[in-house]
XYZ file of C-alpha atoms in Angstrom:
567
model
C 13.717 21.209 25.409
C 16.137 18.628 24.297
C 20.497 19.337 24.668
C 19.953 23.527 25.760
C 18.005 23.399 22.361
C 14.664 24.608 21.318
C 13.876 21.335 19.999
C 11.235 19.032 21.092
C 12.126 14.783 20.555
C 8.321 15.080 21.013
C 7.686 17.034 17.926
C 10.174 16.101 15.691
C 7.560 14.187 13.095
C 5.519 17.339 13.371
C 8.481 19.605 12.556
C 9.063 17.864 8.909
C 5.492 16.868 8.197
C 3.849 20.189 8.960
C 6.680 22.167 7.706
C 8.431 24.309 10.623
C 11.115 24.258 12.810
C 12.033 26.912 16.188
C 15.331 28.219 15.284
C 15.882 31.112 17.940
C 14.312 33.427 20.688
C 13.827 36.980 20.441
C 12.889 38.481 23.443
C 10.116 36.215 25.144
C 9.102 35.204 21.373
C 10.591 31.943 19.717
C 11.628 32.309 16.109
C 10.074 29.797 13.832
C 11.329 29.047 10.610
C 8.406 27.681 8.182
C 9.016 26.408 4.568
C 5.539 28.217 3.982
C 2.716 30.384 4.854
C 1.440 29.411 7.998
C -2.243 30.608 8.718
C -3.799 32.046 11.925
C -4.871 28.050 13.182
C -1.435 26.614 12.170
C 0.373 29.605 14.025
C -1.905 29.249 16.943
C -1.080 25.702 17.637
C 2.169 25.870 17.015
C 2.162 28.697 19.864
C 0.501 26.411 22.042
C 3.260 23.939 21.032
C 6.027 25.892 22.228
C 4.936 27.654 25.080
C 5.536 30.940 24.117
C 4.268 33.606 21.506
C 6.295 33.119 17.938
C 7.362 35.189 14.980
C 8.096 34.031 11.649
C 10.628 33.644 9.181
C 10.893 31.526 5.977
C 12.995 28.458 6.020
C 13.064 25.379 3.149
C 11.978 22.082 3.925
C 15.633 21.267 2.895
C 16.930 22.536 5.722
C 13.873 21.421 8.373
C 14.678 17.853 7.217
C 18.069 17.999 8.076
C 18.123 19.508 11.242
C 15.912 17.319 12.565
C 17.113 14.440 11.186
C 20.587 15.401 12.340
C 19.091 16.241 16.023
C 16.935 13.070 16.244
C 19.174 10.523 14.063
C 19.110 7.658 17.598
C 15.222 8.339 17.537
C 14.829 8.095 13.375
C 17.183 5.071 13.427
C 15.141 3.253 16.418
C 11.702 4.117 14.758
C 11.914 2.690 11.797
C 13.833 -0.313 12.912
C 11.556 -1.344 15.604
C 8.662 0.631 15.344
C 6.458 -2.305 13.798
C 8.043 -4.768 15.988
C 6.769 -2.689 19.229
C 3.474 -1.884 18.132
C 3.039 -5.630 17.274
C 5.741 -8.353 17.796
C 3.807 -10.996 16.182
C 3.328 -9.109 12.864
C 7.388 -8.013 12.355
C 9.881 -10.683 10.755
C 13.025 -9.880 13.135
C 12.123 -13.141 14.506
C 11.907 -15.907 11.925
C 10.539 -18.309 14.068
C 7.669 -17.954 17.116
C 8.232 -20.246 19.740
C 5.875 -21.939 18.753
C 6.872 -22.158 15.519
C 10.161 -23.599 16.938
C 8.763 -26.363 19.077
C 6.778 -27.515 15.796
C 9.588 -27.778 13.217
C 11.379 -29.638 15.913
C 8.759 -32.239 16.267
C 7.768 -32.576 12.600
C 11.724 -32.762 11.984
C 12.443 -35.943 14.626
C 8.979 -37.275 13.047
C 10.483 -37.172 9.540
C 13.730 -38.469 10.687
C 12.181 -41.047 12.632
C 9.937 -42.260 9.932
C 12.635 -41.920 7.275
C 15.055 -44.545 9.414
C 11.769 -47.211 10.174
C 10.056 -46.528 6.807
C 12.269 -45.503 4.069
C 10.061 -46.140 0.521
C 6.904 -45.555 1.933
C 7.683 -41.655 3.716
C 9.607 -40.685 0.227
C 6.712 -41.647 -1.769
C 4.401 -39.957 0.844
C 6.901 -37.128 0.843
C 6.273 -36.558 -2.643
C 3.085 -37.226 -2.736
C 2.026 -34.056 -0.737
C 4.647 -31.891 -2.508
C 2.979 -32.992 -6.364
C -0.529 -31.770 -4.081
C 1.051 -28.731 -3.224
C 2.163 -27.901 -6.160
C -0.669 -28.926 -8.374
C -2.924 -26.680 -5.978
C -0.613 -23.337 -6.250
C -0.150 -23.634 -9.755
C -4.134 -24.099 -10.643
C -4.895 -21.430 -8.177
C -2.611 -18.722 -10.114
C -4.111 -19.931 -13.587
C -7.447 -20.027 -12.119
C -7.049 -16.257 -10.551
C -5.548 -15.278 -13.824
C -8.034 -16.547 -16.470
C -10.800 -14.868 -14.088
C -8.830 -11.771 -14.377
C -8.661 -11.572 -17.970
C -12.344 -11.588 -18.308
C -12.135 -7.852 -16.377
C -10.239 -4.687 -17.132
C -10.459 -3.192 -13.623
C -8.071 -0.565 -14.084
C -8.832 3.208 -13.262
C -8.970 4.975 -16.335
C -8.608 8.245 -16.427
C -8.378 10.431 -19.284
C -6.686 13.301 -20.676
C -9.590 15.696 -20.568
C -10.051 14.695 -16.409
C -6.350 15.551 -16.230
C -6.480 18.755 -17.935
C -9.670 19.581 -15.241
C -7.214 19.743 -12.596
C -6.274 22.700 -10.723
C -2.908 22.693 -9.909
C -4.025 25.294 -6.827
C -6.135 22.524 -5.126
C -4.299 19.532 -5.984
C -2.437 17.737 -2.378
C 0.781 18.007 -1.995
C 2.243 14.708 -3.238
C 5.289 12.444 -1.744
C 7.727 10.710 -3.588
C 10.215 8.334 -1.766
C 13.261 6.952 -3.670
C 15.366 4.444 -1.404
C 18.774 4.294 -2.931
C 21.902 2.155 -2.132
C 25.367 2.549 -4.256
C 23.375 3.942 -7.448
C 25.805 6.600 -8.286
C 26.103 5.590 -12.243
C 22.429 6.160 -12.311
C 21.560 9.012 -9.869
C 21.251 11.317 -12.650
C 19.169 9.432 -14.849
C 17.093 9.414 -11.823
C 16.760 13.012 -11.109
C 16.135 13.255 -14.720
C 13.255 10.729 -14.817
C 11.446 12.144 -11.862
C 11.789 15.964 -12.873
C 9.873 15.150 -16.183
C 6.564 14.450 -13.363
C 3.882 16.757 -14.389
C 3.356 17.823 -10.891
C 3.490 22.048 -9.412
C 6.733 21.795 -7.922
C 5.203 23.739 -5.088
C 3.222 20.345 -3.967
C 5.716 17.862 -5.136
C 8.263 16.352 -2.599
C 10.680 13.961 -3.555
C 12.921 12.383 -0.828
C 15.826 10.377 -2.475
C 17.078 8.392 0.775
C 20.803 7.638 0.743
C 22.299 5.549 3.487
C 24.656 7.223 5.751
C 27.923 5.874 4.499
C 27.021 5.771 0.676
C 28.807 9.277 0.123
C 29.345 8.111 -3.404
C 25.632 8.136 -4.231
C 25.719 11.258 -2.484
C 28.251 13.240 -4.293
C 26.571 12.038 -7.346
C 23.373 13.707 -6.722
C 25.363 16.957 -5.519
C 26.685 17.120 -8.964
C 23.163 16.352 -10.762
C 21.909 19.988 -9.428
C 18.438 18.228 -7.966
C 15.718 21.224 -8.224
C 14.572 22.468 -4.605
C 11.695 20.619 -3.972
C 13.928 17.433 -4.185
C 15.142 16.359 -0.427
C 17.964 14.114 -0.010
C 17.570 12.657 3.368
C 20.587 10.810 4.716
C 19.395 7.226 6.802
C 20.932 6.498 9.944
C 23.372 3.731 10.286
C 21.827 0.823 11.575
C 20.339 -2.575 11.262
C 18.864 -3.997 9.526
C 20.159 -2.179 6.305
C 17.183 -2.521 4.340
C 14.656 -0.818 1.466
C 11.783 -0.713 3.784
C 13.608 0.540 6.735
C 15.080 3.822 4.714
C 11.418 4.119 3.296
C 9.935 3.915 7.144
C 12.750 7.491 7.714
C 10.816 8.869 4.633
C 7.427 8.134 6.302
C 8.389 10.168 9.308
C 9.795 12.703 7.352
C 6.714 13.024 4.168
C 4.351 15.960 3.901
C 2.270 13.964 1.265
C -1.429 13.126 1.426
C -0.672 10.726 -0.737
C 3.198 8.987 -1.246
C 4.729 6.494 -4.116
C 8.079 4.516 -3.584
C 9.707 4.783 -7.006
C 13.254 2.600 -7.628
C 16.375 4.209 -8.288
C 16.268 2.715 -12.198
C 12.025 3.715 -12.671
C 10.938 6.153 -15.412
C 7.272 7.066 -14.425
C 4.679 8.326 -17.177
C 5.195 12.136 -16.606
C 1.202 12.368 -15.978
C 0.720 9.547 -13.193
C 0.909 11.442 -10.286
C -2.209 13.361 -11.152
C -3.879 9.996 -12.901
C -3.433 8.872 -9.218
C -4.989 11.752 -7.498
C -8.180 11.117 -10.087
C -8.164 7.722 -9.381
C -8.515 8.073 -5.183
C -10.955 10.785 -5.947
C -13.066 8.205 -7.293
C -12.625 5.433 -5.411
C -14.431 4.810 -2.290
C -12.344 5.345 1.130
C -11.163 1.743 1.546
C -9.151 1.742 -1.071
C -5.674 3.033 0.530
C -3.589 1.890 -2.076
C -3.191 2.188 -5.871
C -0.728 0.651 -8.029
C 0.618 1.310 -11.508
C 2.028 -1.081 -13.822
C 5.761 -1.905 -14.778
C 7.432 -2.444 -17.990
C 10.733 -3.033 -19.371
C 12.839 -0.513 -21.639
C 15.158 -3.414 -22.000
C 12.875 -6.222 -23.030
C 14.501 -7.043 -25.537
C 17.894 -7.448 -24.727
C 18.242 -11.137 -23.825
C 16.533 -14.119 -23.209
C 15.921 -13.204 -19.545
C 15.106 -9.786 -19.865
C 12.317 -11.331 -22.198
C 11.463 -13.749 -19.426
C 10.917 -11.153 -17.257
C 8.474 -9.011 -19.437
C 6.682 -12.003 -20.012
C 6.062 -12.676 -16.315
C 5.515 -8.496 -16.100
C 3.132 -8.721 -18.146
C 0.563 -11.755 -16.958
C 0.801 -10.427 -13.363
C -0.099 -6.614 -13.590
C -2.521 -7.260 -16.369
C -4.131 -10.591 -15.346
C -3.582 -12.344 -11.828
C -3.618 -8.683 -9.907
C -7.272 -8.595 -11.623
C -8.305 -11.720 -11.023
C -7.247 -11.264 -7.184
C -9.006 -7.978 -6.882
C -12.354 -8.811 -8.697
C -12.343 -12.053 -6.198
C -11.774 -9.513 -3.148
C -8.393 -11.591 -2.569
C -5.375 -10.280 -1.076
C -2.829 -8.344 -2.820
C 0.555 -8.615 -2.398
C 2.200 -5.354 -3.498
C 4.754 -4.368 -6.322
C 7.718 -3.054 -4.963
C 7.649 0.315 -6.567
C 5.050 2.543 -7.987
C 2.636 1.918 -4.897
C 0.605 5.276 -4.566
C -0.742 5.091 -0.835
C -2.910 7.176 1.129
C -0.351 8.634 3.823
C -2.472 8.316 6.626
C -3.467 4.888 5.507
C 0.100 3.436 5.574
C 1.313 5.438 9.119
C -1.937 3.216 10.045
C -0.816 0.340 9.107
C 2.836 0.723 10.634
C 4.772 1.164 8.163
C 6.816 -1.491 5.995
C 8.649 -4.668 8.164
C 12.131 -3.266 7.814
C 12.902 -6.922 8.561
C 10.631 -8.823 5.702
C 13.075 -8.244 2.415
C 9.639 -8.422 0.710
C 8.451 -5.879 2.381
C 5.592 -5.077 -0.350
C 3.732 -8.514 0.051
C 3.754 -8.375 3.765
C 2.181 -4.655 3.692
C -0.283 -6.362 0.935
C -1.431 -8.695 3.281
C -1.537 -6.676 6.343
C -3.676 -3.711 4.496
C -6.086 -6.766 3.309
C -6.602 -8.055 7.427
C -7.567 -4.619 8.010
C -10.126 -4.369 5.446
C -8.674 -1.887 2.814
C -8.271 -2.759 -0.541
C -5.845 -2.006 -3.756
C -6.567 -0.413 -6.804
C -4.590 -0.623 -10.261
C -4.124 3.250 -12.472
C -3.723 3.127 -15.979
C -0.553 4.328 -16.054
C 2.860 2.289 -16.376
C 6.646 3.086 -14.880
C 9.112 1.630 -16.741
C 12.034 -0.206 -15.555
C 14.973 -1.588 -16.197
C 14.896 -5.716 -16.284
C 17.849 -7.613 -14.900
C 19.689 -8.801 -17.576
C 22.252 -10.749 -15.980
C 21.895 -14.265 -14.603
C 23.745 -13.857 -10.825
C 22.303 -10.567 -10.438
C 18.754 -12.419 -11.369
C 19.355 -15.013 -8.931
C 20.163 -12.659 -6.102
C 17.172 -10.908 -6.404
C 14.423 -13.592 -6.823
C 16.590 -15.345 -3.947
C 15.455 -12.037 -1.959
C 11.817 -11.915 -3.164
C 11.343 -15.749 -2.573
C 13.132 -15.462 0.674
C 10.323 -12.383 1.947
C 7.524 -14.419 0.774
C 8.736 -17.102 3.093
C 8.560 -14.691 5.724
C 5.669 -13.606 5.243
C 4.126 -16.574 5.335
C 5.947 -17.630 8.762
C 4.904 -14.414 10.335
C 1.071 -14.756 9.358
C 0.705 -18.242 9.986
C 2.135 -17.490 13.657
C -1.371 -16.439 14.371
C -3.679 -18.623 11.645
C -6.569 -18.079 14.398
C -6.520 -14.236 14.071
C -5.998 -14.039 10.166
C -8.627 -16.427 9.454
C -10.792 -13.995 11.529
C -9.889 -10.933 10.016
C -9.661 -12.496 6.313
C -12.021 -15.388 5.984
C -11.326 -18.848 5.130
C -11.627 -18.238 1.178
C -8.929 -15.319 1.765
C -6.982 -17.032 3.929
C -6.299 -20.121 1.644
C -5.559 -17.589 -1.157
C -2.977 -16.271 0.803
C -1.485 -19.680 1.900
C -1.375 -20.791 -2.250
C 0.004 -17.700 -3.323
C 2.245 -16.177 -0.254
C 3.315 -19.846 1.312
C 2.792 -21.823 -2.399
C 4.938 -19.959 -4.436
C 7.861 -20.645 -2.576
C 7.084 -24.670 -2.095
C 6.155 -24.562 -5.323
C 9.728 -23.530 -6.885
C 11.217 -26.060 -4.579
C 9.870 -28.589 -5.801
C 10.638 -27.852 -9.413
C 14.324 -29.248 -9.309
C 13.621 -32.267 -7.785
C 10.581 -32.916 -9.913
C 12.700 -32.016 -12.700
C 15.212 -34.717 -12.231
C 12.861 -37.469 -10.948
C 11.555 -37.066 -14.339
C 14.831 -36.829 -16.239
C 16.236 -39.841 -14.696
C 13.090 -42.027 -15.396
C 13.987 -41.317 -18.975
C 17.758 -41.017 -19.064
C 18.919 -44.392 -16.828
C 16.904 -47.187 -18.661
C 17.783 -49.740 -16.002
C 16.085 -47.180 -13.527
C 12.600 -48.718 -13.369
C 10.730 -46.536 -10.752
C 7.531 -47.834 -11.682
C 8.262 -50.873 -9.120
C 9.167 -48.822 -6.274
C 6.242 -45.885 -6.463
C 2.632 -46.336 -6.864
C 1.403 -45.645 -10.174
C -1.130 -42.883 -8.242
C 1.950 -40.940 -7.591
C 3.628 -41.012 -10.899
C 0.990 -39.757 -12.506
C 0.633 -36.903 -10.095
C 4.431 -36.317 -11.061
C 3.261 -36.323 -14.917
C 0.371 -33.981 -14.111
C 2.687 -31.780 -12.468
C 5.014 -31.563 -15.558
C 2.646 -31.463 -18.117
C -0.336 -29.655 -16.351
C 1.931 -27.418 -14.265
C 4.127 -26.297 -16.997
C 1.317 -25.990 -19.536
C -0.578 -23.576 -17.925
C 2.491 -21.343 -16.599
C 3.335 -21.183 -20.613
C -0.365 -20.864 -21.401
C -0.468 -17.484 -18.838
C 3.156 -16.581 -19.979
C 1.420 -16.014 -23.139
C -1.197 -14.448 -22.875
C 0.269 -12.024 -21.048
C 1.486 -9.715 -23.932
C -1.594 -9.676 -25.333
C -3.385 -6.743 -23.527
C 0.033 -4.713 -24.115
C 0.186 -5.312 -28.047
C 3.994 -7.059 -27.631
C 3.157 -10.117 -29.795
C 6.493 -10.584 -30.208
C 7.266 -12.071 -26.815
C 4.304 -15.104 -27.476
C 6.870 -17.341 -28.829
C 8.914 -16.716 -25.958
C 6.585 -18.159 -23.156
C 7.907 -21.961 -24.503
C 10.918 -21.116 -22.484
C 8.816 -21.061 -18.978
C 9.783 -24.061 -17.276
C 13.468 -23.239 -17.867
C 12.572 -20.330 -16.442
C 10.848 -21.867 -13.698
C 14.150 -23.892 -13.090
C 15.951 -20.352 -12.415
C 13.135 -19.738 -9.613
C 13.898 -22.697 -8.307
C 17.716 -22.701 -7.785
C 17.016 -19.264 -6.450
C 14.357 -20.504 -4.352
C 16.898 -22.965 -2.369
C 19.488 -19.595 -2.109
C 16.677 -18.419 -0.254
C 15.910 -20.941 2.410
C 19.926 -21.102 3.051
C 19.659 -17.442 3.573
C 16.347 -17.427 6.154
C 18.414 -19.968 7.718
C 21.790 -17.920 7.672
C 20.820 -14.473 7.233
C 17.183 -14.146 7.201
C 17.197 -10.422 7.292
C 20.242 -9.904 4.908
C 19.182 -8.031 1.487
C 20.677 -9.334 -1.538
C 20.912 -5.783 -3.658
C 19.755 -5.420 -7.393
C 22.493 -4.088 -9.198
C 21.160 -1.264 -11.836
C 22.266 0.473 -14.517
C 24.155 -2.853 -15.852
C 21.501 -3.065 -18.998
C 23.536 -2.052 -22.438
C 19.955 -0.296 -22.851
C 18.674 2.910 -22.618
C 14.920 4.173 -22.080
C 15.550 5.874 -25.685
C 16.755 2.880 -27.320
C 13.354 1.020 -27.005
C 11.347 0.473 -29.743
C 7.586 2.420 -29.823
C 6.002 -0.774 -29.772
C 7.775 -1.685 -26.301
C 6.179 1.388 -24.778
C 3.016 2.818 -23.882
C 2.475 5.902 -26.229
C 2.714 8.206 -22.776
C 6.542 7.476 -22.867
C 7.304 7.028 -26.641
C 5.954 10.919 -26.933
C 7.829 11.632 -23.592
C 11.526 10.732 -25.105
C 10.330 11.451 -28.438
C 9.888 7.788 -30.211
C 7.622 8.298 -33.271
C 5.025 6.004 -33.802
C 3.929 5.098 -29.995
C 1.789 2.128 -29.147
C -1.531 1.901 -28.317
C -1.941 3.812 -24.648
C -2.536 0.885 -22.043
């Protein structure tokens, strides 16, 4: 034993996940505390475990938690730092670039150089040429995906009489993890949110990780009273400081069968916990993961916030069922992802160094076979409703898919094997094409601005009439279908109201795209550096949203009469 103690480095997962903890001797017995009954197997090999006889005494999983997170904070800290990165080096983002990867950019930089100084005109026009491609390919892919995807309603339904079938005795116990970072203005909205789940608190765990030196957030959940089953787990200081390396502490740490990461701001239907357990029940053992929708409360507070419902909207209920129905990967939300536990301990965990840490795991659970399902049942959020704080976060999101796409194309060879050729192009347009794609959009953008707004500016003598029309189809194809998608996207949610908005797209678009060069500054500077999402900045509340705005779970939930149609 570890320190003079009775505890075991060895066994400190199997202290918090199975729910016991040795706490003292008497005699030659060891005391065991257990936060519940413990039958004659469990007792058995937990005998064998210590080396001794035991007697038994009750203890919460509060307290288990923090003991052994307090005893084992090096080991928790080094786990879920590293522990990707040493089970597989080539599939972790702490190093942006292979060497491989290295000597290549190298090259194709002196060869771009080099044929920029000998061959000015004829590189830039070639240069462009192959971005227009690029971007012509990404953006029909998406629309293509999408329009498939609105021809299907894949969605697990599950109804209120399969629900009410339940028996809360034989349900599994259920995991919640809540990463938070400087949220105390919101803290008790969230402990409010999550205690409306209709769950038996007796199988409901919800871990609310809070960084070690965030003792603001911390008093501020002290003074929300969280009920008992609700486990604040405090993260170990270390680096990187990031979502998905406090999440991989509350993977070590989770009793769950099954586990959802919920955001600090989310209001859940009350019911989707047990829609979800419905849902795996009938889906077939490859499906590990199952994802519920997000809406806005705030939609319509600005421009932007409208944007952003807009976008909501044609993702969850079109591209994510076009890419399923075409067995495509899936890169993940990141919140409301329901997981099969063992599933996602398979699969290593999340990249606590990809700061889109829910695409990578996406793509990694596709190479392995398994496959993502969508429940009918929708968290709401709050939308970002500020422009810097928008800017910062799609900087973040843009700046993980890049990632991503670096640390998968390390090893094209071995994807292409696991995924297929058809998959592994999908991934390259939408992982690796949505990035190029919003760089491109400023420069396109002003190629075409100042072919219209200098008159002595004749660029038809300098590029080939091929390549300015490829620029034309870019702006009028490109942007066409993005507003085409943008609205039809309200459509399967009844918000006609946004429609009009979707005009607004390619300014929209331009957003992306000055966030989009934040990003590749920061991969350069800081590639592992998360940009936070301030919450709680919306002049909105969840109450304040009209019926129509919400599904007609959470208009009866906060009392809104007249709910919308249930989606």
């Amino acid at each position: 034993m570890s320190d003079g103690t009775l505890l075991s480095p060895e066994l400190r997962t199997r202290y918090v996940q199975e729910g016991w903890l040795p706490i003292g001797r008497e005699g030659d017995r060891v005391v065991i505390g257990a936060s519940h009954e413990l039958g004659r197997a469990a007792r058995t090999a937990i005998s064998a475990s210590v080396g001794a006889p035991i007697s038994v005494q009750p203890l919460s999983q509060r307290a288990i938690v923090d003991r052994v997170v307090t005893e084992f904070r090096d080991d928790f800290a080094d786990q879920a730092a590293n522990g990707l990165y040493l089970t597989d080096p080539g599939l972790s983002a702490r190093r942006v670039l292979s060497r491989s990867q290295q000597v290549g950019l190298v090259v194709l930089l002196v060869l771009v150089v080099a044929a920029l100084v000998l061959w000015t005109l004829p590189t830039i026009i070639v240069g462009i040429a192959v971005a227009s491609i690029v971007f012509l390919a990404s953006t029909l892919f998406k629309f293509s995906v999408a329009l498939h995807g609105s021809r299907y309603d894949l969605v697990q339904r599950v109804d209120a009489e399969s629900i009410a079938a339940l028996d809360d005795a034989d349900l599994p116990i259920y995991t919640v993890l809540v990463p938070v970072f400087r949220e105390a203005r919101i803290v008790g909205r969230l402990v409010e949110n999550l205690g409306r789940l209709d769950y038996p608190a007796e199988k409901l765990e919800v871990i609310i990780l809070v960084e070690e030196e965030d003792d603001e957030t911390r008093d501020a959940l002290a003074v929300s009273s969280p009920p008992d089953n609700f486990l604040v787990v405090t993260v170990p200081k270390g680096s990187p400081q990031t979502k998905p390396r406090a999440c991989n502490v509350g993977l070590e740490v989770a009793r769950g069968e099954f586990l959802v990461i919920y955001d600090a701001e989310d209001a859940p239907e009350p019911d989707q916990l047990k829609k979800t357990v419905v849902a795996f029940s009938r889906a077939d053992a490859s499906t590990v993961v199952m994802q519920a929708s997000l809406n806005y409360f705030n939609a319509r507070e600005n421009v932007l916030t409208r944007m952003f419902a807009l976008e909501y909207s044609y993702w969850f209920d079109y591209m994510l069922a076009g890419l399923d129905v075409r067995d495509l990967p899936i890169p993940l939300g990141g919140t409301s992802n329901h997981f099969r536990t063992s599933a996602l301990r398979e699969l290593g965990g999340w990249d606590p160094y990809n700061v889109t840490e829910d695409a990578d795991l996406g793509i990694r659970a596709s190479a392995l076979g398994y496959r993502v399902g969508v429940v009918d049942s929708t968290t709401m959020e709050e939308a970002t409703s500020r422009m810097g704080i928008f800017i910062g976060q799609r900087s973040r999101w843009i700046k993980g898919y890049m990632q991503t796409a670096l640390v998968h194309a390390r090893r094209p060879g071995r994807l292409i094997a696991q995924v297929g050729l058809r998959r592994f192009f999908s991934f390259a347009l939408l992982i690796a094409g949505t990035p190029l794609t919003f760089l491109g959009v400023i420069p396109f953008t002003a190629l075409l601005i100042a072919s219209f707004a200098v008159p002595w500016l004749d660029i038809s003598d300098a590029f080939p009439p091929l390549v300015l029309w490829l620029c034309l189809l870019n702006f009028l194809i490109g942007n066409g279908l993005m507003v085409y998608l943008n609205m039809m996207g309200p459509y399967k949610r009844g918000s006609f109201w946004l429609v009009g908005w979707a005009l607004l797209n390619p300014v929209y678009w331009l957003l992306h795209s000055a966030a989009s060069y934040k990003a590749l500054w920061q991969l350069i500077t800081k590639p592992h550096y998360w940009q936070k999402t301030e919450h709680g900045m919306s002049t909105f509340e969840l109450h304040d949203a009209p019926a129509e705005d919400l599904t007609r779970e959470a208009a009866e939930e906060i009392g809104v009469t007249e709910p919308a149609r249930s989606q």
